[in-house]
mmCIF file of C-alpha atoms in Angstrom:
data_model
loop_
_atom_site.group_PDB
_atom_site.id
_atom_site.type_symbol
_atom_site.label_atom_id
_atom_site.label_comp_id
_atom_site.label_asym_id
_atom_site.label_seq_id
_atom_site.Cartn_x
_atom_site.Cartn_y
_atom_site.Cartn_z
ATOM 1 C CA MET A 1 -2.460 17.849 -13.428
ATOM 2 C CA ASN A 2 -5.680 16.545 -11.945
ATOM 3 C CA PHE A 3 -6.195 17.783 -8.365
ATOM 4 C CA ILE A 4 -6.938 14.317 -6.964
ATOM 5 C CA VAL A 5 -3.881 12.777 -8.622
ATOM 6 C CA TYR A 6 -1.690 15.614 -7.341
ATOM 7 C CA HIS A 7 -3.187 15.284 -3.867
ATOM 8 C CA ILE A 8 -2.293 11.595 -3.781
ATOM 9 C CA VAL A 9 1.194 11.661 -5.357
ATOM 10 C CA SER A 10 2.324 14.699 -3.374
ATOM 11 C CA GLY A 11 1.671 12.860 -0.112
ATOM 12 C CA GLN A 12 -0.958 15.356 1.006
ATOM 13 C CA ALA A 13 -3.514 12.535 0.998
ATOM 14 C CA PHE A 14 -1.786 11.195 4.119
ATOM 15 C CA PHE A 15 -2.712 14.335 6.045
ATOM 16 C CA THR A 16 -6.269 14.260 4.709
ATOM 17 C CA GLY A 17 -6.560 10.619 5.765
ATOM 18 C CA ALA A 18 -5.124 11.249 9.225
ATOM 19 C CA VAL A 19 -7.527 14.155 9.782
ATOM 20 C CA LEU A 20 -10.442 11.944 8.707
ATOM 21 C CA VAL A 21 -9.358 9.199 11.137
ATOM 22 C CA ILE A 22 -9.105 11.787 13.928
ATOM 23 C CA LEU A 23 -12.566 13.067 12.987
ATOM 24 C CA ALA A 24 -13.853 9.488 13.109
ATOM 25 C CA ALA A 25 -12.423 9.075 16.613
ATOM 26 C CA LEU A 26 -14.076 12.284 17.789
ATOM 27 C CA LEU A 27 -17.427 11.348 16.253
ATOM 28 C CA SER A 28 -17.277 7.894 17.836
ATOM 29 C CA LEU A 29 -17.580 9.562 21.238
ATOM 30 C CA ARG A 30 -21.044 10.844 20.350
ATOM 31 C CA GLU A 31 -24.121 8.745 21.058
ATOM 32 C CA ARG A 32 -26.212 9.868 18.078
ATOM 33 C CA ARG A 33 -26.766 7.337 15.334
ATOM 34 C CA ILE A 34 -25.824 9.765 12.529
ATOM 35 C CA ALA A 35 -22.518 10.554 14.259
ATOM 36 C CA LYS A 36 -21.701 6.840 14.371
ATOM 37 C CA ARG A 37 -22.434 6.438 10.658
ATOM 38 C CA VAL A 38 -20.372 9.488 9.696
ATOM 39 C CA SER A 39 -17.609 8.157 11.957
ATOM 40 C CA VAL A 40 -17.492 4.875 10.033
ATOM 41 C CA LEU A 41 -17.470 6.715 6.696
ATOM 42 C CA ALA A 42 -14.723 9.115 7.823
ATOM 43 C CA PHE A 43 -12.653 6.217 9.155
ATOM 44 C CA LEU A 44 -12.901 4.208 5.922
ATOM 45 C CA LEU A 45 -12.149 7.214 3.711
ATOM 46 C CA GLY A 46 -9.254 8.129 6.008
ATOM 47 C CA LEU A 47 -7.736 4.656 5.776
ATOM 48 C CA ILE A 48 -8.067 4.707 1.997
ATOM 49 C CA ALA A 49 -6.378 8.125 1.778
ATOM 50 C CA ILE A 50 -3.549 7.044 4.099
ATOM 51 C CA THR A 51 -3.026 3.852 2.106
ATOM 52 C CA VAL A 52 -2.969 5.429 -1.361
ATOM 53 C CA SER A 53 -0.575 8.159 -0.197
ATOM 54 C CA SER A 54 2.100 5.445 0.250
ATOM 55 C CA THR A 55 3.731 7.492 2.981
ATOM 56 C CA PRO A 56 6.889 5.708 4.198
ATOM 57 C CA LEU A 57 6.365 5.828 7.951
ATOM 58 C CA PRO A 58 8.746 4.082 10.373
ATOM 59 C CA TYR A 59 7.861 0.458 11.111
ATOM 60 C CA TRP A 60 7.575 1.104 14.846
ATOM 61 C CA PHE A 61 4.954 3.778 14.173
ATOM 62 C CA CYS A 62 2.991 1.497 11.837
ATOM 63 C CA GLY A 63 2.912 -1.193 14.533
ATOM 64 C CA VAL A 64 1.790 1.189 17.268
ATOM 65 C CA ALA A 65 -0.824 2.816 15.008
ATOM 66 C CA LEU A 66 -2.172 -0.586 13.976
ATOM 67 C CA VAL A 67 -2.540 -1.780 17.579
ATOM 68 C CA ILE A 68 -4.171 1.450 18.761
ATOM 69 C CA THR A 69 -6.500 1.503 15.744
ATOM 70 C CA LEU A 70 -7.553 -2.101 16.400
ATOM 71 C CA VAL A 71 -8.147 -1.330 20.089
ATOM 72 C CA TRP A 72 -10.269 1.662 19.062
ATOM 73 C CA LEU A 73 -12.258 -0.469 16.624
ATOM 74 C CA CYS A 74 -12.885 -3.108 19.310
ATOM 75 C CA SER A 75 -13.952 -0.446 21.799
ATOM 76 C CA GLY A 76 -16.809 0.426 19.448
ATOM 77 C CA PHE A 77 -18.519 -2.792 20.507
ATOM 78 C CA VAL A 78 -17.886 -2.280 24.225
ATOM 79 C CA LYS A 79 -18.342 0.987 26.090
ATOM 80 C CA LYS A 80 -15.444 0.278 28.435
ATOM 81 C CA GLY A 81 -12.363 2.219 27.379
ATOM 82 C CA ARG A 82 -14.010 3.855 24.361
ATOM 83 C CA ARG A 83 -13.007 7.361 25.411
ATOM 84 C CA ARG A 84 -9.389 6.429 26.169
ATOM 85 C CA SER A 85 -8.987 4.489 22.948
ATOM 86 C CA ALA A 86 -10.435 7.383 20.931
ATOM 87 C CA PHE A 87 -7.954 9.813 22.483
ATOM 88 C CA ALA A 88 -5.127 7.314 21.928
ATOM 89 C CA LEU A 89 -6.150 7.083 18.264
ATOM 90 C CA ILE A 90 -6.175 10.867 17.973
ATOM 91 C CA GLY A 91 -2.750 11.034 19.603
ATOM 92 C CA VAL A 92 -1.134 8.382 17.443
ATOM 93 C CA TRP A 93 -2.331 9.949 14.174
ATOM 94 C CA ALA A 94 -1.285 13.410 15.368
ATOM 95 C CA ILE A 95 2.182 11.938 15.982
ATOM 96 C CA GLY A 96 2.071 10.401 12.491
ATOM 97 C CA MET A 97 1.349 13.794 10.965
ATOM 98 C CA ALA A 98 4.165 15.332 13.027
ATOM 99 C CA LEU A 99 6.566 12.652 11.741
ATOM 100 C CA GLU A 100 5.625 13.324 8.113
ATOM 101 C CA LEU A 101 5.305 17.124 8.227
ATOM 102 C CA PRO A 102 9.057 17.954 7.950
ATOM 103 C CA TYR A 103 9.153 16.223 4.548
ATOM 104 C CA HIS A 104 6.472 18.563 3.206
ATOM 105 C CA ILE A 105 8.091 21.827 4.214
ATOM 106 C CA THR A 106 10.072 23.218 1.304
ATOM 107 C CA PRO A 107 13.456 24.736 2.070
ATOM 108 C CA ASP A 108 14.056 28.419 1.449
ATOM 109 C CA LEU A 109 16.625 29.279 -1.185
ATOM 110 C CA LYS A 110 18.471 32.481 -0.537
ATOM 111 C CA PRO A 111 18.833 34.810 -3.525
ATOM 112 C CA VAL A 112 22.192 34.591 -5.252
ATOM 113 C CA ASP A 113 23.932 36.937 -7.652
ATOM 114 C CA ALA A 114 25.056 34.328 -10.160
ATOM 115 C CA LYS A 115 22.542 32.446 -12.260
ATOM 116 C CA ALA A 116 24.346 29.141 -11.926
ATOM 117 C CA LEU A 117 23.315 25.556 -11.344
ATOM 118 C CA THR A 118 25.259 22.314 -10.928
ATOM 119 C CA VAL A 119 23.586 19.146 -12.157
ATOM 120 C CA ILE A 120 24.743 15.717 -10.978
ATOM 121 C CA GLY A 121 23.102 12.818 -12.742
ATOM 122 C CA ASP A 122 23.073 9.529 -14.590
ATOM 123 C CA SER A 123 22.024 8.656 -18.150
ATOM 124 C CA VAL A 124 18.748 10.580 -17.832
ATOM 125 C CA THR A 125 20.821 13.736 -17.438
ATOM 126 C CA ALA A 126 23.875 12.886 -19.545
ATOM 127 C CA GLY A 127 21.991 11.336 -22.446
ATOM 128 C CA LEU A 128 22.009 7.691 -23.311
ATOM 129 C CA GLY A 129 24.740 6.670 -25.743
ATOM 130 C CA SER A 130 24.469 9.723 -27.973
ATOM 131 C CA GLY A 131 27.831 11.286 -27.193
ATOM 132 C CA ASP A 132 28.437 15.010 -26.969
ATOM 133 C CA ARG A 133 26.186 15.844 -29.946
ATOM 134 C CA ALA A 134 22.881 15.255 -28.132
ATOM 135 C CA GLU A 135 21.072 18.149 -26.567
ATOM 136 C CA THR A 136 20.467 17.072 -22.999
ATOM 137 C CA TRP A 137 17.991 18.699 -20.633
ATOM 138 C CA PRO A 138 20.748 20.580 -18.706
ATOM 139 C CA ARG A 139 21.839 22.206 -21.997
ATOM 140 C CA ILE A 140 18.243 23.107 -22.864
ATOM 141 C CA LEU A 141 17.731 24.512 -19.349
ATOM 142 C CA ALA A 142 20.903 26.609 -19.655
ATOM 143 C CA ARG A 143 19.899 27.959 -23.080
ATOM 144 C CA GLU A 144 16.259 28.715 -22.319
ATOM 145 C CA HIS A 145 16.823 30.321 -18.910
ATOM 146 C CA ASN A 146 20.187 31.989 -19.496
ATOM 147 C CA LEU A 147 21.913 29.928 -16.799
ATOM 148 C CA HIS A 148 25.447 28.714 -16.359
ATOM 149 C CA VAL A 149 24.965 24.958 -15.870
ATOM 150 C CA GLN A 150 27.831 22.827 -14.623
ATOM 151 C CA ASP A 151 26.912 19.325 -15.781
ATOM 152 C CA ILE A 152 28.579 16.601 -13.707
ATOM 153 C CA SER A 153 26.706 13.647 -15.109
ATOM 154 C CA GLN A 154 27.613 10.461 -16.859
ATOM 155 C CA ALA A 155 25.555 7.597 -18.228
ATOM 156 C CA GLY A 156 25.639 4.568 -15.936
ATOM 157 C CA ASP A 157 26.604 6.499 -12.824
ATOM 158 C CA THR A 158 25.564 5.095 -9.485
ATOM 159 C CA VAL A 159 25.379 7.117 -6.301
ATOM 160 C CA ALA A 160 28.872 5.904 -5.356
ATOM 161 C CA SER A 161 30.466 6.763 -8.716
ATOM 162 C CA ALA A 162 28.739 10.165 -8.810
ATOM 163 C CA LEU A 163 30.106 10.891 -5.331
ATOM 164 C CA LYS A 164 33.640 10.093 -6.530
ATOM 165 C CA ARG A 165 33.159 12.352 -9.573
ATOM 166 C CA VAL A 166 31.948 15.236 -7.374
ATOM 167 C CA GLN A 167 34.936 14.812 -5.050
ATOM 168 C CA GLU A 168 37.286 15.071 -8.055
ATOM 169 C CA GLN A 169 35.489 18.013 -9.680
ATOM 170 C CA PRO A 170 34.553 20.915 -7.375
ATOM 171 C CA ILE A 171 31.046 22.338 -7.498
ATOM 172 C CA SER A 172 31.017 25.907 -8.795
ATOM 173 C CA SER A 173 27.421 27.016 -8.167
ATOM 174 C CA PRO A 174 25.275 27.740 -5.107
ATOM 175 C CA VAL A 175 22.432 25.414 -6.207
ATOM 176 C CA VAL A 176 22.839 21.687 -6.899
ATOM 177 C CA LEU A 177 20.237 19.508 -8.598
ATOM 178 C CA LEU A 178 20.736 15.780 -8.030
ATOM 179 C CA GLU A 179 19.120 13.390 -10.520
ATOM 180 C CA ILE A 180 20.480 9.932 -9.908
ATOM 181 C CA GLY A 181 19.351 6.597 -8.614
ATOM 182 C CA GLY A 182 18.137 4.505 -11.538
ATOM 183 C CA ASN A 183 21.301 2.406 -11.515
ATOM 184 C CA ARG A 184 22.247 -0.217 -8.938
ATOM 185 C CA TRP A 185 24.676 0.455 -6.112
ATOM 186 C CA GLN A 186 28.069 -1.108 -6.765
#
C-alpha cells in the first residue's frame, strides 16, 4: 500500500498534523520573517493532515480547539496575548494527541497453546446466500493456517442478533475476531 494512503487511513496523519500545528505555534513566537512564513505553511499543512485523517474527536474538544486556534490566528495580527495563545494552542493539540493515542496502541496477545480462533460475523463472514457449500474466508483461514476456527456467523446478523447467538453458543477459543456491522440495528 502507498505510504501516504496508509498514513492517512491509519489515523497517523492526525499526529503529523497536530505536530505541524504545534510547530507553527512555536515558530509564530519568532520575529524573523522566514519563521513566520514557515509557521503559516506548517499550520496549513497541519490542518490539512488533521482534516484528512478523519479522527473522531469528542465534540467538546473540537469546540475548544476551534476557539483556541481562532484566538491564536487573531493574535498574529496583534502582539498582545500572542505568547499565551501560542502556548494554549500547543496545549490543546497536545491534549488532542493524548485523547487519540490510546486508540493507536495495539493490545498484546499472550501466547496460547491451542491454535484456535472464534469468528463472529454477518454475511461477509458467513457467505451470502450460498448455503453450506461455499468456501468462506473463515474456512480458508482454517485450512491455510492449520487453525481450529469456530464460526459463529450468519448472513443478515445485526450486532443484537449476533450477541444473542454468542450467548446461546459458548466461545471455545482464546481469540475472537468480530466482523459485523453492515446491517442495521433492530
